[in-house]
Coordinates of C-alpha atoms in Angstrom, one line a residue:
X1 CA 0.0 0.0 0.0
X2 CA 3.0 2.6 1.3
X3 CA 4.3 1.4 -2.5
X4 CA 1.3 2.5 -4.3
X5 CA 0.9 5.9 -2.1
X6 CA 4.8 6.6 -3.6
X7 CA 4.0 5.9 -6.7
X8 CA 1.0 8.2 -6.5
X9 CA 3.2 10.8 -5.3
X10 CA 5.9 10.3 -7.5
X11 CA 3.1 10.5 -10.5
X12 CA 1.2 13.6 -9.6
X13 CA 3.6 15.9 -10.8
X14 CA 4.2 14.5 -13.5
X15 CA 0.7 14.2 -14.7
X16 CA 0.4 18.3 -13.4
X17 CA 3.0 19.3 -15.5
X18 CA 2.0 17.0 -18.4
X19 CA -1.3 18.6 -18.3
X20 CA -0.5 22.2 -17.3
X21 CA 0.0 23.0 -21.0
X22 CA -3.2 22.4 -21.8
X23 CA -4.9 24.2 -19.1
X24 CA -2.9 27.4 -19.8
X25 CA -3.5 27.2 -23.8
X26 CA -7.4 26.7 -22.5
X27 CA -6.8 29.7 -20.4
X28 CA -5.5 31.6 -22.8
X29 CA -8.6 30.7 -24.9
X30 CA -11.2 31.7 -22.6
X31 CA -9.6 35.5 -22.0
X32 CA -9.6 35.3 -25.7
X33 CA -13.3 34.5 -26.3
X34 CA -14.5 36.8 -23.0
X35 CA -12.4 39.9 -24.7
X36 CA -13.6 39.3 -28.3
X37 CA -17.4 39.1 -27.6
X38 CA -18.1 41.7 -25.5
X39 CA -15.5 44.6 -27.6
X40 CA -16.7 43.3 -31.1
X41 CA -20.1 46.2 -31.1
X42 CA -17.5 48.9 -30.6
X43 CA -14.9 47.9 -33.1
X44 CA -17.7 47.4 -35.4
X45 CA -19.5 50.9 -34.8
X46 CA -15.2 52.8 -34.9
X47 CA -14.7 50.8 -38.8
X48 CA -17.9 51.5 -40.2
X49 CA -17.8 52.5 -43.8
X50 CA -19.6 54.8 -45.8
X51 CA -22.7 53.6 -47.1
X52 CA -21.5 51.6 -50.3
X53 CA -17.8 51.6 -50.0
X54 CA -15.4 50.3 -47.9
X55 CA -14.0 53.7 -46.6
X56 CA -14.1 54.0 -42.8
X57 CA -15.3 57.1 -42.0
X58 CA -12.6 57.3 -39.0
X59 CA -9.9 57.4 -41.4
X60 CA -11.4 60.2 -43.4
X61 CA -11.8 62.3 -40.5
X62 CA -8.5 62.3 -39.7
X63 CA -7.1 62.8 -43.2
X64 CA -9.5 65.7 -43.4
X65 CA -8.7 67.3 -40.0
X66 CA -4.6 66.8 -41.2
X67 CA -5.4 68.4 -44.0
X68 CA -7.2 71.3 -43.1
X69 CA -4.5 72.0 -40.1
X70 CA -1.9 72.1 -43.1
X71 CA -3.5 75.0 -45.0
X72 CA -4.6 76.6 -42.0
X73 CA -1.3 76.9 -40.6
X74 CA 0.3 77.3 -44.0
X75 CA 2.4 74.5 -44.0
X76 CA 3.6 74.8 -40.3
X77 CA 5.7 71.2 -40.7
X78 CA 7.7 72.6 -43.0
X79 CA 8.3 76.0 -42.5
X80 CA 8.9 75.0 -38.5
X81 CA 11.1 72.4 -39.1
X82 CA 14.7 74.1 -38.3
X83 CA 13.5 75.7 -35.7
X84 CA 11.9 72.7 -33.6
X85 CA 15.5 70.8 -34.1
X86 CA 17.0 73.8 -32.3
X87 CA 14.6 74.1 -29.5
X88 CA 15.1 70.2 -29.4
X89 CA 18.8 70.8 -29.0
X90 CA 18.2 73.0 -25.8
X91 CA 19.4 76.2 -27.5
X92 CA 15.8 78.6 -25.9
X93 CA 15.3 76.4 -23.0
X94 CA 15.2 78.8 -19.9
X95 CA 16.0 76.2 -17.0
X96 CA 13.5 78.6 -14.4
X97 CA 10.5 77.5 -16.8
X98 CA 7.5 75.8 -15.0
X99 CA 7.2 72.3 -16.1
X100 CA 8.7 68.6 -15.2
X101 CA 11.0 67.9 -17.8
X102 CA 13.0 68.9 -21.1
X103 CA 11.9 69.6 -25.1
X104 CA 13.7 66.5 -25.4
X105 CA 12.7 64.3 -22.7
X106 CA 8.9 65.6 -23.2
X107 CA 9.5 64.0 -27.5
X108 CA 10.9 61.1 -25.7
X109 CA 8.5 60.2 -23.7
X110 CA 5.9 60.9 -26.6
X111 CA 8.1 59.3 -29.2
X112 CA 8.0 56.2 -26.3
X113 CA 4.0 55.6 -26.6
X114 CA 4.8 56.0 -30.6
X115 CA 7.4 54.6 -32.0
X116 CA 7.6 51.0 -31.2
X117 CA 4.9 47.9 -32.1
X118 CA 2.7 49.7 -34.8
X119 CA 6.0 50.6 -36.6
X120 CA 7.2 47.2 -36.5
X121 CA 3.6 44.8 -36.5
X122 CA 1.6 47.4 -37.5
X123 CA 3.5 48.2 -41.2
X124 CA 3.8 44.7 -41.7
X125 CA 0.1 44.4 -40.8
X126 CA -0.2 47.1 -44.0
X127 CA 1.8 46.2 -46.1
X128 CA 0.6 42.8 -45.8
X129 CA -3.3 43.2 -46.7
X130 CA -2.2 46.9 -49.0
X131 CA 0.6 46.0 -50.7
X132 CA 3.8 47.8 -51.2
X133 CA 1.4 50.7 -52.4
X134 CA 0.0 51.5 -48.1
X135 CA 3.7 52.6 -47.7
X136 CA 3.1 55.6 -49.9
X137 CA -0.4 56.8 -48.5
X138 CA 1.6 56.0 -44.6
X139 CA 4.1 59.1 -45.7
X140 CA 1.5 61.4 -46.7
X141 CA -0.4 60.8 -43.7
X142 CA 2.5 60.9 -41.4
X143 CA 3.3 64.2 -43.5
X144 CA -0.1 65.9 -43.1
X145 CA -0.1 64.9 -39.4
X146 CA 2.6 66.8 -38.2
X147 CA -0.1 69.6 -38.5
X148 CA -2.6 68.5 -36.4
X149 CA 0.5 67.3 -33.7
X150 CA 1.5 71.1 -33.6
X151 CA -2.0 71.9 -32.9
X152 CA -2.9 69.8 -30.4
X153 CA 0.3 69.3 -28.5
X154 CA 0.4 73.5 -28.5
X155 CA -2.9 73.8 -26.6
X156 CA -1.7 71.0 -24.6
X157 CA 0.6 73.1 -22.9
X158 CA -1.7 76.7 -23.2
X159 CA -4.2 75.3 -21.0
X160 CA -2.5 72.5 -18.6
X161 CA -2.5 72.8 -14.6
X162 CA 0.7 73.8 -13.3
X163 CA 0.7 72.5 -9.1
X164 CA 2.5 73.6 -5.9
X165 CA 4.4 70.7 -5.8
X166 CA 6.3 71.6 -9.5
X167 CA 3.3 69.1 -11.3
X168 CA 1.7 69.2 -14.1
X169 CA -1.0 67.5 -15.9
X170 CA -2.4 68.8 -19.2
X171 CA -4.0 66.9 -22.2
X172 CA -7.1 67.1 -24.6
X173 CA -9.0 67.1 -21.4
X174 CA -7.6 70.5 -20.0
X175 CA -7.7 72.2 -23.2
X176 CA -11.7 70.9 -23.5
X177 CA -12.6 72.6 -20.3
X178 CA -10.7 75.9 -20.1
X179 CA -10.1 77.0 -23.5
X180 CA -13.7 76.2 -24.5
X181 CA -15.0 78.4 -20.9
X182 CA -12.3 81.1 -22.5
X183 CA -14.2 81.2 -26.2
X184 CA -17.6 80.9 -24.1
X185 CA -18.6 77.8 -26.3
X186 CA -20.9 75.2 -24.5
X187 CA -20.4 70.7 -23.9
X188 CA -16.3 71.4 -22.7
X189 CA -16.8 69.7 -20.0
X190 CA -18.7 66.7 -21.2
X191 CA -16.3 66.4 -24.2
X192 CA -13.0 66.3 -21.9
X193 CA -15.1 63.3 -19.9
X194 CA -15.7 61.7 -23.1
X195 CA -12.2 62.3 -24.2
X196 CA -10.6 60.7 -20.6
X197 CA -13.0 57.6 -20.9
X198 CA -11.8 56.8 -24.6
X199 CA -8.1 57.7 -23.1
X200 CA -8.3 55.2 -20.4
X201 CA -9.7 52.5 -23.3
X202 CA -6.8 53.3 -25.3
X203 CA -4.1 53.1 -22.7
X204 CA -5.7 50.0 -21.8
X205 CA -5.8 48.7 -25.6
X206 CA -3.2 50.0 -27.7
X207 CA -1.0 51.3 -25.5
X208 CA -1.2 48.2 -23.6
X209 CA -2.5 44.7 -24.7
X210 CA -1.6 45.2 -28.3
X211 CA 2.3 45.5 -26.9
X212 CA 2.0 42.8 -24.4
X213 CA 0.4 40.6 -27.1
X214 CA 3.2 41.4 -30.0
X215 CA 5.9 41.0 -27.4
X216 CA 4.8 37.3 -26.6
X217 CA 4.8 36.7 -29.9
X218 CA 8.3 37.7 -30.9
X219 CA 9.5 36.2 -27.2
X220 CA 7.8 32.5 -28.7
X221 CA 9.1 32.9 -31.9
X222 CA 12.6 32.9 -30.4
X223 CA 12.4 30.7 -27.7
X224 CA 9.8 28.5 -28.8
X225 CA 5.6 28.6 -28.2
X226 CA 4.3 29.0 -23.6
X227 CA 1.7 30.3 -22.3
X228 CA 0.9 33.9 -22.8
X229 CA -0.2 34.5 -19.2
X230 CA 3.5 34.2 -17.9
X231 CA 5.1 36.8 -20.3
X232 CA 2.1 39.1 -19.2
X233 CA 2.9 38.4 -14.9
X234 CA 6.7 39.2 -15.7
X235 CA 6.0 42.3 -18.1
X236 CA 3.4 43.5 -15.6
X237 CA 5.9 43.2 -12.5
X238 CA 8.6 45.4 -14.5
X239 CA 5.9 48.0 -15.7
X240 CA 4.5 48.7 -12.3
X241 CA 8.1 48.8 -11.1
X242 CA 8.6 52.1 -13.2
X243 CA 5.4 53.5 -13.7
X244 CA 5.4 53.6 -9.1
X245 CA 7.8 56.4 -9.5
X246 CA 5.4 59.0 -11.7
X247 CA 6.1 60.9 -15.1
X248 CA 10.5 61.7 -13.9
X249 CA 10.9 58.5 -13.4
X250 CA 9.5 57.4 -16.7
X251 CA 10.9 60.3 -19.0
X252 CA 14.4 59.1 -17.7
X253 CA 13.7 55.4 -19.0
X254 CA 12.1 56.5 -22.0
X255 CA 15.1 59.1 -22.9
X256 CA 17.7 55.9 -22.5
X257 CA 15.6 53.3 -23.7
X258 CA 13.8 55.1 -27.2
X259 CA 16.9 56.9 -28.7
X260 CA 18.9 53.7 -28.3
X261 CA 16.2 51.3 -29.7
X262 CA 15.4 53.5 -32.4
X263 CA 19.0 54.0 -33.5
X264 CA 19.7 50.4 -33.1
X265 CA 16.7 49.5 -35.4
X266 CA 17.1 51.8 -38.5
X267 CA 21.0 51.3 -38.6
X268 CA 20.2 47.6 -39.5
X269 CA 17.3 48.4 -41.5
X270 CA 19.5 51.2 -43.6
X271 CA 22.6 47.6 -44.0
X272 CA 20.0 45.8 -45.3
X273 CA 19.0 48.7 -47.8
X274 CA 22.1 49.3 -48.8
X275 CA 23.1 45.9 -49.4
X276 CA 20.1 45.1 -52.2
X277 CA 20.9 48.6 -53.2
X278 CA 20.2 47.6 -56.5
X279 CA 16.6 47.0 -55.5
X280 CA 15.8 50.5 -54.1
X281 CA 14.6 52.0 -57.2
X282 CA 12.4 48.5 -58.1
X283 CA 11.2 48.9 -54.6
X284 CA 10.1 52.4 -54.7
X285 CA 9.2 51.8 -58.0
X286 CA 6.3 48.9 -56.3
X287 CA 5.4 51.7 -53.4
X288 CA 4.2 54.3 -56.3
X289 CA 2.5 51.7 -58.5
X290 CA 1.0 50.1 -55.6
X291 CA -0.5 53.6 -54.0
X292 CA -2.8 54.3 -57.3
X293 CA -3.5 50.6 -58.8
X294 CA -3.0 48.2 -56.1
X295 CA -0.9 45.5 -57.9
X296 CA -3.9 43.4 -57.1
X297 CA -4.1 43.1 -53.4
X298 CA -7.8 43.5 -51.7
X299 CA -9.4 46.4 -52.7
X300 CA -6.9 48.0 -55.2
X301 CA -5.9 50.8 -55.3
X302 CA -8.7 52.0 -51.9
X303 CA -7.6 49.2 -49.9
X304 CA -4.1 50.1 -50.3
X305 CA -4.8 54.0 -49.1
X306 CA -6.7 52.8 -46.5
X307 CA -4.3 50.3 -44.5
X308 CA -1.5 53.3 -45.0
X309 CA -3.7 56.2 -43.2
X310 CA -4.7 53.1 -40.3
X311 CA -1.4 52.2 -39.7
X312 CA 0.1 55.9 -39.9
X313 CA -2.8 57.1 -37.7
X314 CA -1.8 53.9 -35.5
X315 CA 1.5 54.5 -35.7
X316 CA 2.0 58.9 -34.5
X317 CA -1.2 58.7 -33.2
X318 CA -1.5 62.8 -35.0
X319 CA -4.9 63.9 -34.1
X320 CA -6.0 61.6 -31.3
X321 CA -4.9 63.8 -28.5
X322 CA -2.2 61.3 -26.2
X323 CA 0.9 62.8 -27.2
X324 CA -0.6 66.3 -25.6
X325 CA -0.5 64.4 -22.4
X326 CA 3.3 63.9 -22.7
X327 CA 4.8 67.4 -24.1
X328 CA 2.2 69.2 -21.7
X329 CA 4.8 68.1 -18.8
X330 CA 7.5 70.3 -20.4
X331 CA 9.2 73.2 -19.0
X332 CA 8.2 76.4 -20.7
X333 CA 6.3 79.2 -20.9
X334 CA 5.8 79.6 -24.4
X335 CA 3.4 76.9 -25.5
X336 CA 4.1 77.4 -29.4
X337 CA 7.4 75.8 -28.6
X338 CA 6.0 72.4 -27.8
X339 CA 4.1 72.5 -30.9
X340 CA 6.9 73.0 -32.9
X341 CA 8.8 69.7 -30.9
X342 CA 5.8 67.8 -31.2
X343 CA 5.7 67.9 -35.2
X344 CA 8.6 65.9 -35.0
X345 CA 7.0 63.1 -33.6
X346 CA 5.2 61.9 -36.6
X347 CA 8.0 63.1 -39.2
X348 CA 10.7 60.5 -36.7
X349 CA 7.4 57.8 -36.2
X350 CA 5.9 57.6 -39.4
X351 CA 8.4 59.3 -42.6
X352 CA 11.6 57.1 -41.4
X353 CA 11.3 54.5 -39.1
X354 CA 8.2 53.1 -40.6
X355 CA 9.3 53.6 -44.1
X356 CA 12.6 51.5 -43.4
X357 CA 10.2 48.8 -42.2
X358 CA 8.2 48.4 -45.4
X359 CA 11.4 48.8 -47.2
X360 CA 13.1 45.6 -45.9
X361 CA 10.0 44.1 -46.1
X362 CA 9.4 44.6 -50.0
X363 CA 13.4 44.5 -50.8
X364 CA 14.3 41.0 -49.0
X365 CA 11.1 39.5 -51.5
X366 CA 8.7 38.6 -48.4
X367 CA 5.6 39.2 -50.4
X368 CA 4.6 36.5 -53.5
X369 CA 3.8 38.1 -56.8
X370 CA 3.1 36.7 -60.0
X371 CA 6.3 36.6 -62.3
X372 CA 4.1 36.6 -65.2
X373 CA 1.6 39.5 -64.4
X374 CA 3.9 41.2 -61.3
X375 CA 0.4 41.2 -59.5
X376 CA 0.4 40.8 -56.0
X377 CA -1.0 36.8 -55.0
X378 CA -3.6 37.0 -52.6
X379 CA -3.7 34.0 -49.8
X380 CA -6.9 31.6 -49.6
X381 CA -9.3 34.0 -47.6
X382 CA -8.2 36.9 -50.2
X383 CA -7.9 39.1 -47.8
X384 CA -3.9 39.3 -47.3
X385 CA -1.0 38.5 -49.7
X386 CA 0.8 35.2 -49.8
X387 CA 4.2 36.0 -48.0
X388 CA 7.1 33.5 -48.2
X389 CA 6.7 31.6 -45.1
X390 CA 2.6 32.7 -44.7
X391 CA 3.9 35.3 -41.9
X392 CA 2.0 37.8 -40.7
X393 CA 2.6 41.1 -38.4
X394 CA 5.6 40.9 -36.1
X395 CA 6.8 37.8 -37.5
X396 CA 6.7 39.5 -41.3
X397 CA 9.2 41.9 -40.3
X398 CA 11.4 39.3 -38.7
X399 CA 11.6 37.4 -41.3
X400 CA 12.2 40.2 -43.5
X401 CA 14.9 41.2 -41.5
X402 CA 16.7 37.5 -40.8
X403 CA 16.5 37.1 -44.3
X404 CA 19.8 39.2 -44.4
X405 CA 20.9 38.5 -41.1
X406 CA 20.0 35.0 -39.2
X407 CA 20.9 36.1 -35.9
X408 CA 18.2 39.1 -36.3
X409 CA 15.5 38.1 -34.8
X410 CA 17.1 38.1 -31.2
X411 CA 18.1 41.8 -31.6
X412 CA 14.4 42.1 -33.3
X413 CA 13.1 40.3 -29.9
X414 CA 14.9 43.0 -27.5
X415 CA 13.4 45.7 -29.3
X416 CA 10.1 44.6 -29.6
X417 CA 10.5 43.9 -25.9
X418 CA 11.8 47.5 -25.3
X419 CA 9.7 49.2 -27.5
X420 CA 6.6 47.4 -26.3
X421 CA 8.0 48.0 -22.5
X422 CA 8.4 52.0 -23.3
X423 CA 5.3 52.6 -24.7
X424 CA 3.1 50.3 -22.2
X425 CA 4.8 53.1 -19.5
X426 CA 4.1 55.8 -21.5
X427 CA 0.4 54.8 -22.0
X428 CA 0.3 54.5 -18.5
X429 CA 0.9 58.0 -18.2
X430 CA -2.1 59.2 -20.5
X431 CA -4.5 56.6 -19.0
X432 CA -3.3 57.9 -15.4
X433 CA -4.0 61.6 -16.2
X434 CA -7.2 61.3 -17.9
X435 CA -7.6 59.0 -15.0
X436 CA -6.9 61.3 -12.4
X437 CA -9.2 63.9 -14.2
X438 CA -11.9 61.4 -13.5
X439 CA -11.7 60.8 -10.4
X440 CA -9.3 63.6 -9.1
X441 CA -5.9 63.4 -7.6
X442 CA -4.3 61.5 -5.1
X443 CA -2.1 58.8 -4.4
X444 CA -4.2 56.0 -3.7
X445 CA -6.2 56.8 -6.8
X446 CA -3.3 56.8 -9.0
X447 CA -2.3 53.3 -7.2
X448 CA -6.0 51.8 -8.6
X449 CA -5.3 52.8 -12.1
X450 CA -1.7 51.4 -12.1
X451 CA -2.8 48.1 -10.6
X452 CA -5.6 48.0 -13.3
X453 CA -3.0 48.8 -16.6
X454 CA -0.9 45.8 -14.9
X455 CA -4.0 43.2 -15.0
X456 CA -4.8 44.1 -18.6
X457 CA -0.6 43.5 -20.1
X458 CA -1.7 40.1 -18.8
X459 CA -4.7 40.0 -20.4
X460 CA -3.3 41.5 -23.5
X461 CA -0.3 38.9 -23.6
X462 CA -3.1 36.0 -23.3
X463 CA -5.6 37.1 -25.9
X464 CA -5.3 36.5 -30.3
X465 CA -4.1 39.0 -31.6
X466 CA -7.3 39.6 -33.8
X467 CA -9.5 41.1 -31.1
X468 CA -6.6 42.6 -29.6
X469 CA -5.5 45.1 -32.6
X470 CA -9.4 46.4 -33.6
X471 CA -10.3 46.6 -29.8
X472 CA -6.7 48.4 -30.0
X473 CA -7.8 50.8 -33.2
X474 CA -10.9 51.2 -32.3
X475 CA -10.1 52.6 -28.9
X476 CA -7.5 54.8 -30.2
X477 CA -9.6 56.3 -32.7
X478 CA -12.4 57.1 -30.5
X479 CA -10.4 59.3 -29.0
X480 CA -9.7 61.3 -32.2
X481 CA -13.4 62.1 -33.0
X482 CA -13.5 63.9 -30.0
X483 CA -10.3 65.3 -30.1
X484 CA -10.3 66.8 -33.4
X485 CA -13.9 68.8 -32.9
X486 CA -12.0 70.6 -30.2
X487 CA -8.8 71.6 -32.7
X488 CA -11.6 72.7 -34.8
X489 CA -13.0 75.3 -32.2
X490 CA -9.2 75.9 -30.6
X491 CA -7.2 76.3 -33.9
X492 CA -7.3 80.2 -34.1
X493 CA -5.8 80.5 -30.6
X494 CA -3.0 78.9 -31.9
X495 CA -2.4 80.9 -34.8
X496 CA -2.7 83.2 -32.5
X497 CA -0.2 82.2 -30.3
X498 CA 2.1 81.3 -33.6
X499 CA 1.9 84.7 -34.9
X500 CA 3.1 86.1 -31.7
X501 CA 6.0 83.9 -31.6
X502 CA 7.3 84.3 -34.8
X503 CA 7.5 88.2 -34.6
X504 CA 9.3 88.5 -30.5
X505 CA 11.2 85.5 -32.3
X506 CA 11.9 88.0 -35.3
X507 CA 12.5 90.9 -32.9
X508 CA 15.5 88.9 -31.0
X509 CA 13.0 89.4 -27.9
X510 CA 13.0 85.2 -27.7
X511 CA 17.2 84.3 -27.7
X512 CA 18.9 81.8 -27.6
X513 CA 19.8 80.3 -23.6
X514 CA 22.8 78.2 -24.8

């Protein structure tokens, strides 16, 4: 009998751990299923299309708003473009200026909740279903929306709340309230509420479970294929590590961690370039054809514009109001110079880094084309293009990238990590102010929301990446619609503010501090 007990004994463990597997995967399943039934009304109700096409009506209302901020502020992106490098630099910072951290620590930390996953994933994701042709209508998007960053990252700092202790917190929110009461125009306040409650989706969505998800799946396809709840209890640990110690602590990780990543990840996409030189102008060559015929991928020629705005809109984020959340933190007291930083967000996010992505991706051959026709084939669903080894999203891109250089996909792996890990803290920022708007501030309160933001990087890491990304977009988005109806009302306030700038600028009244 004492035989059989130790052999019981002895087998329980081993039948746990043969089974634990299973359980896990099941596990992951059932977060999976929970998430995707009750998001799928609101992803639904963000994509809709015009009546008769397949044109979301998100995507044109941020193309329109980019567009009109471009005219209105005659070209500010370009005209502005010197001058933001400089007050980058340091060379007008007053050190006595109100505010928590530098020009360049404030683009950091923005850059942070920016560049990362949706420059990497997400351009695969477009180029994948849009063909080399998204990469074109990505530029002009990423173009146009350095116009409505200047805009909204400028009111940002007009209108944030400076506190006792040296503080701040400003946003879309801020701006809603105050600068609205200023004009006398009505529904401020219920707008900046609206505007925190899509804010806290986001953070929670995009900012959060789409990185924790993307990140597993580079970790697996490293190290091989575990459950997704463990990467999501060890990513959570570290994020709630940094994100304890407020906005300093996270602009000095993000300064560190972005510039290094970022540097790290065009330097091998520009060897990779450069090595098929040959194939530059052939690749360029697919990007123009593809933007106005489609080289037959789903939906031609409108499928490719539209997966280039989503990603680039994705991608900078221009128009949906987080990055004012970040560069309203900065210290000075001339908000026009924050606008001017902030336009280089989307020029850094969208016109280089993810350019370089679809680049290696259509140079190294990842997508299948007919030889005969040079058309695009589609996969079995028709809905995305046959790749080499049927990748998709992260994966693409590492496999475009190891095509050149095996060992790849580990340096690929750290920077998905890092770039997933910096923009989960800086989302945790947004999410936290819009937060704290909410429910006011106060350390206890700020200790709910961060405990929150670390349950959902496990639920994000444990969840298909299907619901994930549209709960993701959708959530982003949201934000925009109510964002951009306040640049509307707010945009001659910042001409305003511009004009004055320019001439004390003109005068030698604003100098140079170093």
């Amino acid at each position: 009998m004492n035989n059989k007990l130790k052999a019981a004994a002895w087998a329980a463990p081993a039948m746990l751990a043969a089974t634990a597997p299973a359980m896990a995967q099941s596990m992951d399943q059932k977060i999976n299923d929970m998430f995707a039934s009750s998001t799928g009304w609101f992803v639904n109700f963000i994509f809709s299309p015009f009546p008769g096409t397949s044109f979301p009506w998100i995507v044109a209302w941020l193309v329109i708003a980019a567009t009109i901020f471009t005219i209105y502020f005659g070209l500010i992106q370009f005209r502005a473009f010197p001058h933001s490098i400089s007050l980058v630099k340091g060379d007008y910072s007053d050190p006595n200026d109100a505010g928590e951290v530098s020009h360049f620590q404030a683009l950091a930390t923005a850059l942070s909740g920016t560049v990362g996953l949706g420059n990497i994933a997400g351009v695969a994701v477009a180029v994948g279903i849009g063909g080399p042709g998204a990469t074109f209508w990505m530029i002009l998007a990423g173009l146009m929306g350095m116009a409505s960053k200047f805009t909204e990252c400028t009111l940002g700092v007009k209108y944030r709340n400076e506190y006792d202790d040296g503080t701040v917190s400003g946003g879309p929110m801020y701006y809603m309230t105050k600068g609205f009461a200023e004009r006398g125009l009505p529904a401020g306040k219920f707008m900046a509420v609206l505007f925190s409650v899509f804010c806290i989706l986001g953070a929670l969505g995009g900012g959060n479970m789409f990185q924790a998800n993307q990140a597993h799946a580079q970790i697996t396809n490293v190290v091989g294929d575990f459950p997704g709840w463990i990467t999501g209890i060890i990513f959570a640990g570290i994020v709630f590590a940094v994100i304890v110690g407020g906005l300093k602590s996270i602009a000095s990780v993000t300064e560190k961690v972005v510039p290094f990543m970022g540097v790290l990840y065009v330097l091998t996409a520009l060897i990779i370039i450069l090595m098929n030189a040959d194939m530059i102008g052939w690749a360029f060559g697919q990007i123009f054809a593809g933007a106005f015929t489609g080289l037959g991928v789903a939906g031609g020629m409108v499928g490719a514009l539209i997966q280039g705005f989503k990603r680039a809109a994705f991608s900078n984020e221009a128009g949906v109001g987080s990055a004012a959340i970040a560069h309203s933190a900065v210290r000075t007291k001339e908000p026009i110079t924050e606008g001017f930083v902030s336009l280089l967000e989307p020029f850094i996010d969208t016109v280089v880094i993810c350019t370089m992505t679809a680049l290696v991706i259509i140079i190294t051959g990842q997508l299948v084309s007919d030889p005969a026709t040079g058309m695009y084939l589609l996969d079995e669903g028709g809905a995305t293009i046959q790749t080499v080894d049927g990748n998709k999203g992260v994966a693409l891109t590492s496999a475009a990238f190891s095509s050149a250089f095996g060992w790849f996909k580990y340096v690929l792996a750290i920077a998905v990590i890092l770039f997933a890990f910096s923009t989960m803290i800086s989302w945790s920022y947004y999410g936290l102010k819009a937060w704290t708007f909410l429910f006011g501030e106060g350390h206890t309160k700020e200790i709910v929301f961060k405990v929150i933001f670390c349950i959902f990087v496990v639920i994000g890491a444990s969840a298909n990446l299907g619901p994930v990304i549209d709960f993701s977009d959708a959530a982003i988005f949201a934000m925009a619609v109510v964002n951009i109806v306040a640049l509307y009302f707010l945009m001659p306030i910042v001409k305003r503010e511009l004009n004055s700038y320019l001439s004390r600028l003109k005068s030698g009244e604003i100098h140079k501090f170093h």
